[in-house]
XYZ file of C-alpha atoms in Angstrom:
431
model
C 85.025 137.534 34.671
C 81.871 137.231 36.740
C 81.865 135.125 39.881
C 78.871 133.428 41.371
C 78.055 134.856 44.781
C 78.634 132.306 47.566
C 77.322 132.457 51.102
C 79.429 130.875 53.877
C 78.516 127.267 54.825
C 76.461 126.405 57.900
C 78.994 124.045 59.448
C 82.536 123.123 58.517
C 84.793 120.186 59.284
C 88.280 119.932 57.825
C 89.239 116.850 55.816
C 92.434 115.708 54.093
C 93.242 115.316 50.396
C 91.756 111.815 50.526
C 88.333 113.467 50.637
C 88.966 114.868 47.160
C 89.605 111.381 45.790
C 86.168 110.315 46.992
C 84.660 113.266 45.100
C 86.143 112.320 41.711
C 83.541 112.304 38.905
C 83.552 111.518 35.165
C 84.629 114.292 32.807
C 81.106 114.840 31.463
C 79.891 115.427 35.052
C 82.243 118.407 35.463
C 80.739 121.772 34.529
C 81.823 125.398 34.666
C 79.279 127.514 36.522
C 76.845 129.110 34.097
C 77.533 132.488 35.732
C 81.172 132.391 34.633
C 82.382 133.628 31.259
C 85.026 131.722 29.280
C 88.165 133.614 28.257
C 90.510 132.695 25.415
C 93.305 132.144 27.911
C 91.317 129.609 29.954
C 93.032 126.236 30.306
C 91.529 122.871 31.126
C 89.676 122.563 34.460
C 92.553 120.568 35.954
C 94.815 123.633 35.611
C 92.355 126.113 37.151
C 93.277 126.733 40.819
C 91.824 130.105 41.772
C 88.377 129.837 40.148
C 85.108 128.645 41.631
C 83.861 125.602 39.718
C 80.819 123.399 39.914
C 81.304 119.631 40.274
C 78.539 117.110 40.659
C 75.467 115.299 39.533
C 72.430 117.615 39.671
C 70.007 114.689 39.551
C 71.528 113.392 42.825
C 71.161 116.820 44.412
C 74.901 117.031 45.153
C 77.249 119.760 43.978
C 80.566 121.333 44.972
C 81.650 124.968 44.775
C 85.354 125.564 45.295
C 88.321 127.833 44.984
C 92.025 127.597 45.813
C 92.724 125.753 49.048
C 89.119 125.493 50.292
C 85.978 123.824 48.953
C 82.540 122.807 50.192
C 80.436 119.779 49.372
C 76.744 120.506 49.890
C 73.573 118.479 49.426
C 70.031 119.797 48.958
C 69.417 119.551 52.715
C 72.051 122.225 53.274
C 74.628 119.931 54.940
C 78.126 121.194 54.170
C 81.569 119.599 54.439
C 84.775 121.536 53.895
C 87.618 119.844 51.968
C 91.006 120.904 50.627
C 91.560 120.738 46.867
C 94.696 122.801 46.336
C 97.546 120.935 44.663
C 100.074 123.218 46.294
C 98.753 122.957 49.879
C 101.356 123.901 52.478
C 102.380 121.160 54.958
C 104.404 121.652 58.145
C 107.462 119.402 58.179
C 109.578 118.397 61.204
C 113.198 119.458 60.595
C 114.491 116.548 62.721
C 112.697 113.483 61.335
C 110.899 114.828 58.259
C 107.404 113.907 59.464
C 104.703 116.227 58.053
C 101.609 117.717 59.682
C 98.680 119.648 58.224
C 98.528 121.998 61.213
C 101.381 123.915 62.790
C 100.055 123.191 66.303
C 100.440 119.442 65.679
C 104.029 119.995 64.538
C 104.812 121.941 67.732
C 103.471 119.085 69.907
C 105.427 116.539 67.845
C 108.708 118.466 68.200
C 108.509 117.981 71.972
C 109.257 114.289 71.332
C 112.707 115.376 70.113
C 113.324 118.200 72.612
C 111.920 116.397 75.652
C 109.916 119.496 76.556
C 106.933 118.851 78.864
C 105.396 122.248 79.586
C 102.224 121.034 81.328
C 102.930 120.100 84.952
C 100.562 118.512 87.485
C 100.346 120.642 90.673
C 99.628 117.536 92.782
C 102.486 115.191 91.893
C 104.764 117.305 89.641
C 104.423 114.877 86.746
C 104.684 116.726 83.422
C 103.186 116.223 79.974
C 103.686 117.280 76.357
C 100.014 118.173 75.796
C 97.407 119.903 77.938
C 94.910 117.132 77.086
C 97.271 114.553 78.643
C 97.473 116.658 81.818
C 93.668 116.908 82.029
C 93.342 113.122 81.743
C 96.051 112.621 84.380
C 94.413 115.012 86.876
C 91.333 112.796 86.968
C 93.480 110.340 88.958
C 93.792 112.924 91.747
C 90.240 114.300 91.575
C 88.618 110.882 91.274
C 86.599 112.068 88.274
C 85.442 109.151 86.113
C 83.247 110.530 83.341
C 83.181 107.410 81.155
C 80.557 104.937 82.399
C 79.977 101.406 81.153
C 76.328 101.098 80.017
C 76.290 97.392 80.925
C 77.603 97.257 84.504
C 77.794 100.951 85.447
C 81.525 100.899 86.214
C 83.211 104.266 85.578
C 86.613 105.173 84.150
C 88.729 108.314 83.866
C 89.685 107.671 80.229
C 87.607 106.610 77.236
C 90.349 104.149 76.224
C 90.004 102.392 79.606
C 86.248 102.108 79.071
C 86.854 100.573 75.631
C 89.226 98.000 77.163
C 86.718 97.228 79.923
C 83.825 96.726 77.505
C 85.723 93.858 75.899
C 85.255 91.931 79.162
C 81.512 91.944 78.450
C 81.808 91.058 74.757
C 84.689 88.599 75.335
C 86.367 90.195 72.332
C 90.080 89.321 72.250
C 91.528 90.772 69.058
C 95.231 90.437 69.967
C 96.683 86.976 69.302
C 100.093 85.625 70.311
C 101.759 84.216 67.169
C 103.762 81.736 69.262
C 101.086 79.980 71.333
C 97.826 81.281 69.826
C 96.528 82.766 73.093
C 94.214 85.770 72.630
C 94.086 88.998 74.645
C 91.605 91.873 74.825
C 94.365 94.489 75.123
C 97.513 94.954 73.084
C 99.494 95.795 76.233
C 98.499 92.413 77.705
C 99.811 90.666 74.592
C 103.126 92.552 74.904
C 103.389 91.522 78.583
C 102.643 87.913 77.664
C 105.296 87.861 74.935
C 107.916 89.240 77.301
C 107.127 86.470 79.794
C 107.863 83.936 77.050
C 111.085 85.653 75.958
C 112.193 86.743 79.437
C 112.674 90.286 78.171
C 112.705 92.913 80.931
C 113.770 96.138 79.212
C 112.895 98.581 82.014
C 115.673 98.738 84.629
C 115.632 100.637 87.932
C 118.681 102.967 88.146
C 118.709 102.665 91.966
C 118.763 98.903 92.524
C 119.096 97.463 88.979
C 115.853 95.474 89.299
C 114.262 95.123 85.868
C 110.669 94.928 84.645
C 108.807 93.840 81.537
C 106.517 96.914 81.460
C 107.234 100.600 82.107
C 104.300 101.028 84.517
C 105.783 98.357 86.824
C 109.099 100.241 86.901
C 107.318 103.534 87.681
C 105.439 101.899 90.579
C 108.648 100.247 91.843
C 110.601 103.520 91.862
C 108.133 104.960 94.366
C 109.578 102.475 96.896
C 112.835 104.446 96.710
C 111.282 107.918 96.591
C 108.463 107.279 99.072
C 106.118 109.076 96.694
C 102.407 108.426 97.265
C 100.594 110.589 94.717
C 97.149 108.985 94.962
C 94.985 110.281 97.823
C 91.645 108.916 99.004
C 89.117 111.795 98.865
C 87.243 110.393 101.890
C 89.899 109.564 104.524
C 92.923 111.169 102.787
C 95.068 108.027 103.052
C 97.712 108.083 100.308
C 98.917 105.329 97.991
C 101.820 104.790 95.616
C 99.672 103.042 92.996
C 96.289 103.997 91.571
C 95.195 100.331 91.724
C 95.758 100.369 95.503
C 93.633 103.526 95.776
C 90.807 101.939 93.747
C 90.878 98.858 95.997
C 90.931 101.060 99.118
C 87.945 103.139 97.940
C 85.862 99.954 97.923
C 86.162 99.933 101.737
C 84.194 103.191 101.830
C 81.759 102.331 99.037
C 81.181 98.738 100.146
C 81.714 97.567 96.553
C 82.770 93.912 96.259
C 82.892 93.186 92.531
C 84.566 89.762 92.706
C 82.017 87.059 93.538
C 82.689 83.383 94.210
C 80.576 81.228 91.857
C 80.551 78.388 94.420
C 79.253 80.070 97.574
C 78.368 83.611 96.486
C 80.859 85.309 98.814
C 82.143 88.627 97.406
C 85.546 90.306 97.612
C 87.095 93.705 96.937
C 90.120 92.218 95.148
C 90.459 89.519 92.507
C 93.476 88.109 94.398
C 91.299 87.624 97.499
C 88.737 85.738 95.399
C 91.473 83.477 93.987
C 92.726 82.734 97.520
C 89.176 82.000 98.651
C 88.452 79.668 95.733
C 91.343 77.480 96.831
C 89.340 76.681 99.981
C 86.754 75.022 97.738
C 89.355 73.195 95.666
C 91.496 72.251 98.657
C 94.477 73.647 96.766
C 97.493 74.383 99.000
C 100.456 73.318 96.861
C 103.385 74.617 98.982
C 104.352 72.636 102.108
C 106.261 73.978 105.112
C 109.322 71.759 105.741
C 109.286 72.585 109.474
C 105.724 71.672 110.434
C 104.279 70.010 107.317
C 101.465 72.519 106.851
C 100.555 73.451 103.277
C 99.965 76.951 101.929
C 99.912 78.932 98.743
C 103.351 80.355 97.939
C 103.036 83.908 99.350
C 101.424 82.660 102.587
C 104.151 80.026 103.016
C 106.838 82.734 102.963
C 105.039 84.623 105.745
C 104.327 81.422 107.697
C 107.980 80.337 107.696
C 108.861 83.519 109.583
C 107.064 81.973 112.595
C 109.755 79.278 112.651
C 112.720 81.517 111.774
C 111.645 84.431 113.966
C 112.274 86.841 111.092
C 110.432 90.155 111.384
C 111.590 92.320 108.475
C 109.038 95.140 108.834
C 110.119 97.664 111.480
C 108.137 100.584 112.902
C 110.128 103.824 112.567
C 108.360 105.339 115.601
C 108.937 102.697 118.280
C 111.238 100.128 116.663
C 108.785 97.242 116.968
C 109.127 94.661 114.181
C 106.544 92.552 112.377
C 106.411 89.526 110.104
C 103.983 91.137 107.647
C 103.892 94.576 106.066
C 100.109 94.753 106.546
C 100.564 94.221 110.307
C 103.094 97.059 110.395
C 100.683 99.409 108.602
C 97.956 98.538 111.116
C 100.383 99.113 114.009
C 101.471 102.527 112.671
C 97.904 103.772 113.082
C 98.412 103.464 116.864
C 101.030 106.224 116.742
C 98.846 108.402 114.550
C 95.810 107.676 116.747
C 94.101 106.958 113.451
C 90.807 105.075 113.502
C 89.164 105.772 110.149
C 86.571 102.984 110.247
C 83.488 103.991 112.250
C 80.509 101.836 113.200
C 77.287 103.457 111.989
C 75.324 101.771 114.797
C 77.228 102.935 117.886
C 79.935 105.297 116.615
C 82.854 103.148 117.790
C 85.933 103.526 115.578
C 88.584 101.023 114.521
C 92.040 101.115 112.958
C 91.361 98.181 110.642
C 88.358 97.602 108.399
C 88.190 93.900 109.314
C 87.878 94.873 113.010
C 84.880 97.029 112.108
C 83.281 94.124 110.224
C 83.744 91.833 113.242
C 82.319 94.491 115.563
C 79.268 95.082 113.351
C 78.343 91.421 113.749
C 77.762 92.067 117.475
C 74.865 94.309 116.417
C 73.418 91.873 113.872
C 74.191 88.624 115.784
C 75.716 87.457 112.498
C 78.112 84.544 113.073
C 78.959 83.315 109.592
C 81.871 81.050 110.572
C 80.460 77.684 111.706
C 82.382 74.832 113.275
C 81.922 71.687 111.178
C 82.271 69.492 114.296
C 79.839 71.062 116.763
C 78.013 73.733 114.749
C 79.067 76.617 116.987
C 79.182 79.986 115.173
C 81.802 82.730 115.347
C 82.044 86.343 114.183
C 85.617 85.979 112.915
C 87.416 83.201 111.056
C 90.353 83.531 113.491
C 88.013 82.704 116.406
C 86.772 79.641 114.523
C 90.366 78.474 113.955
C 91.140 78.806 117.678
C 87.983 76.890 118.556
C 88.697 74.060 116.114
C 91.950 73.362 117.949
C 89.846 72.207 120.915
C 88.581 69.402 118.659
C 91.879 68.575 116.921
C 94.150 69.054 119.938
C 96.520 71.099 117.779
C 98.992 73.296 119.692
C 101.069 75.123 117.082
C 102.805 77.587 119.427
C 105.784 75.903 121.112
C 108.014 77.526 123.724
C 111.698 77.270 122.671
C 112.816 77.400 126.328
C 110.766 74.635 127.952
C 109.007 72.927 125.046
C 105.502 73.641 126.303
C 102.916 74.063 123.524
C 99.839 76.254 123.255
C 96.787 76.392 121.009
C 96.476 80.168 121.286
C 99.130 82.757 120.402
C 98.157 85.125 123.238
C 98.588 82.327 125.807
C 102.010 81.555 124.331
C 103.104 85.218 124.642
C 101.982 85.304 128.305
C 103.928 82.107 129.018
C 107.191 83.452 127.524
C 107.187 86.269 130.104
C 107.783 83.604 132.805
C 111.208 82.811 131.338
C 112.338 86.430 130.891
C 110.957 87.403 134.311
C 109.051 90.195 132.624
C 106.460 91.817 134.900
C 105.017 94.731 132.943
C 102.047 95.450 135.211
C 102.829 97.531 138.315
C 100.516 97.890 141.294
C 99.505 101.517 141.708
C 98.657 101.030 145.432
């Protein structure tokens, strides 16, 4: 039997058996190559497996030449596509669950689901993965690499899936709908979170303290409280964080990015939560009232405020034992022990422990006083200075001495006064 000579295709891409279905043609369109000789033993074309055959419609300029296990579809432009046509093609089946794969490498990766094997380990945080591609994606968290850029707003992401999710914020596409209330979401994970809020389901439980969570990522972040792990490092100042979201927010301090803008006054913020807090100043929304002094706050601020009345200071410095009402104040204080002042003024070179202190200082160079008193029009560099000043108009004295009942409008004056009662004299004469 003669065989038509066949040169290898220009480019190949493997397809599945479904490709063959799309190539099905009527019986009168199927032809044996004219270079092949019939033999008496030849069966119908459906039974021929190891012979090259010609399928197609010559007038359309499309034909297929094939043999057992491999075939090529080629048009007159020379474009080639490889397909499988063998009826006895070998598949790789998982012995545990019976799932089949067309490549042995895919079966090996799948079997790690059953064995728990994670051979690819991150050298930075020791997290391990089943596939090398998962490790490469993960390492972008540590390197800060974000190769996927949004063509609309320029924001970058370390995974293509994150870019796809982000792009829905521009298109307002929300393909995931809650069957209970009809609310739509642009991510499936957000729909799952929403449904668990409705049902109260919290399937992820911390083995240390038994606190439970509705999503696995929240449990992972929580567990770092117990371990002290901070795997995310800022490439500029090397400060470390337990959550990647905290690192992203922190990096905006260095870049100056403030993506959350108030539609009422145009003021911008680095965090969406800060924008929400700010917007309440326009709406006058302070729904939670302090039972001790009658002041109103949002819920999280009320909890912190009440510590003024109770004297509670739950955040303790491990270096000197000093305690604080807020965790953020403790973190600022800890920089004293480390002599850390990462925020430097570009005008005069002066450095500060806190970014907000740098912002206030920079206004001394620009004479920018954005906080204006509504009563007298006087301007201030910091909102805290404006609050102190406004007490001269209102007569408010929120700091009351528990020993003698005397009140003060300024916290620093109150602290000085308390030293009278304890007979504290911290300043010694050197002469």
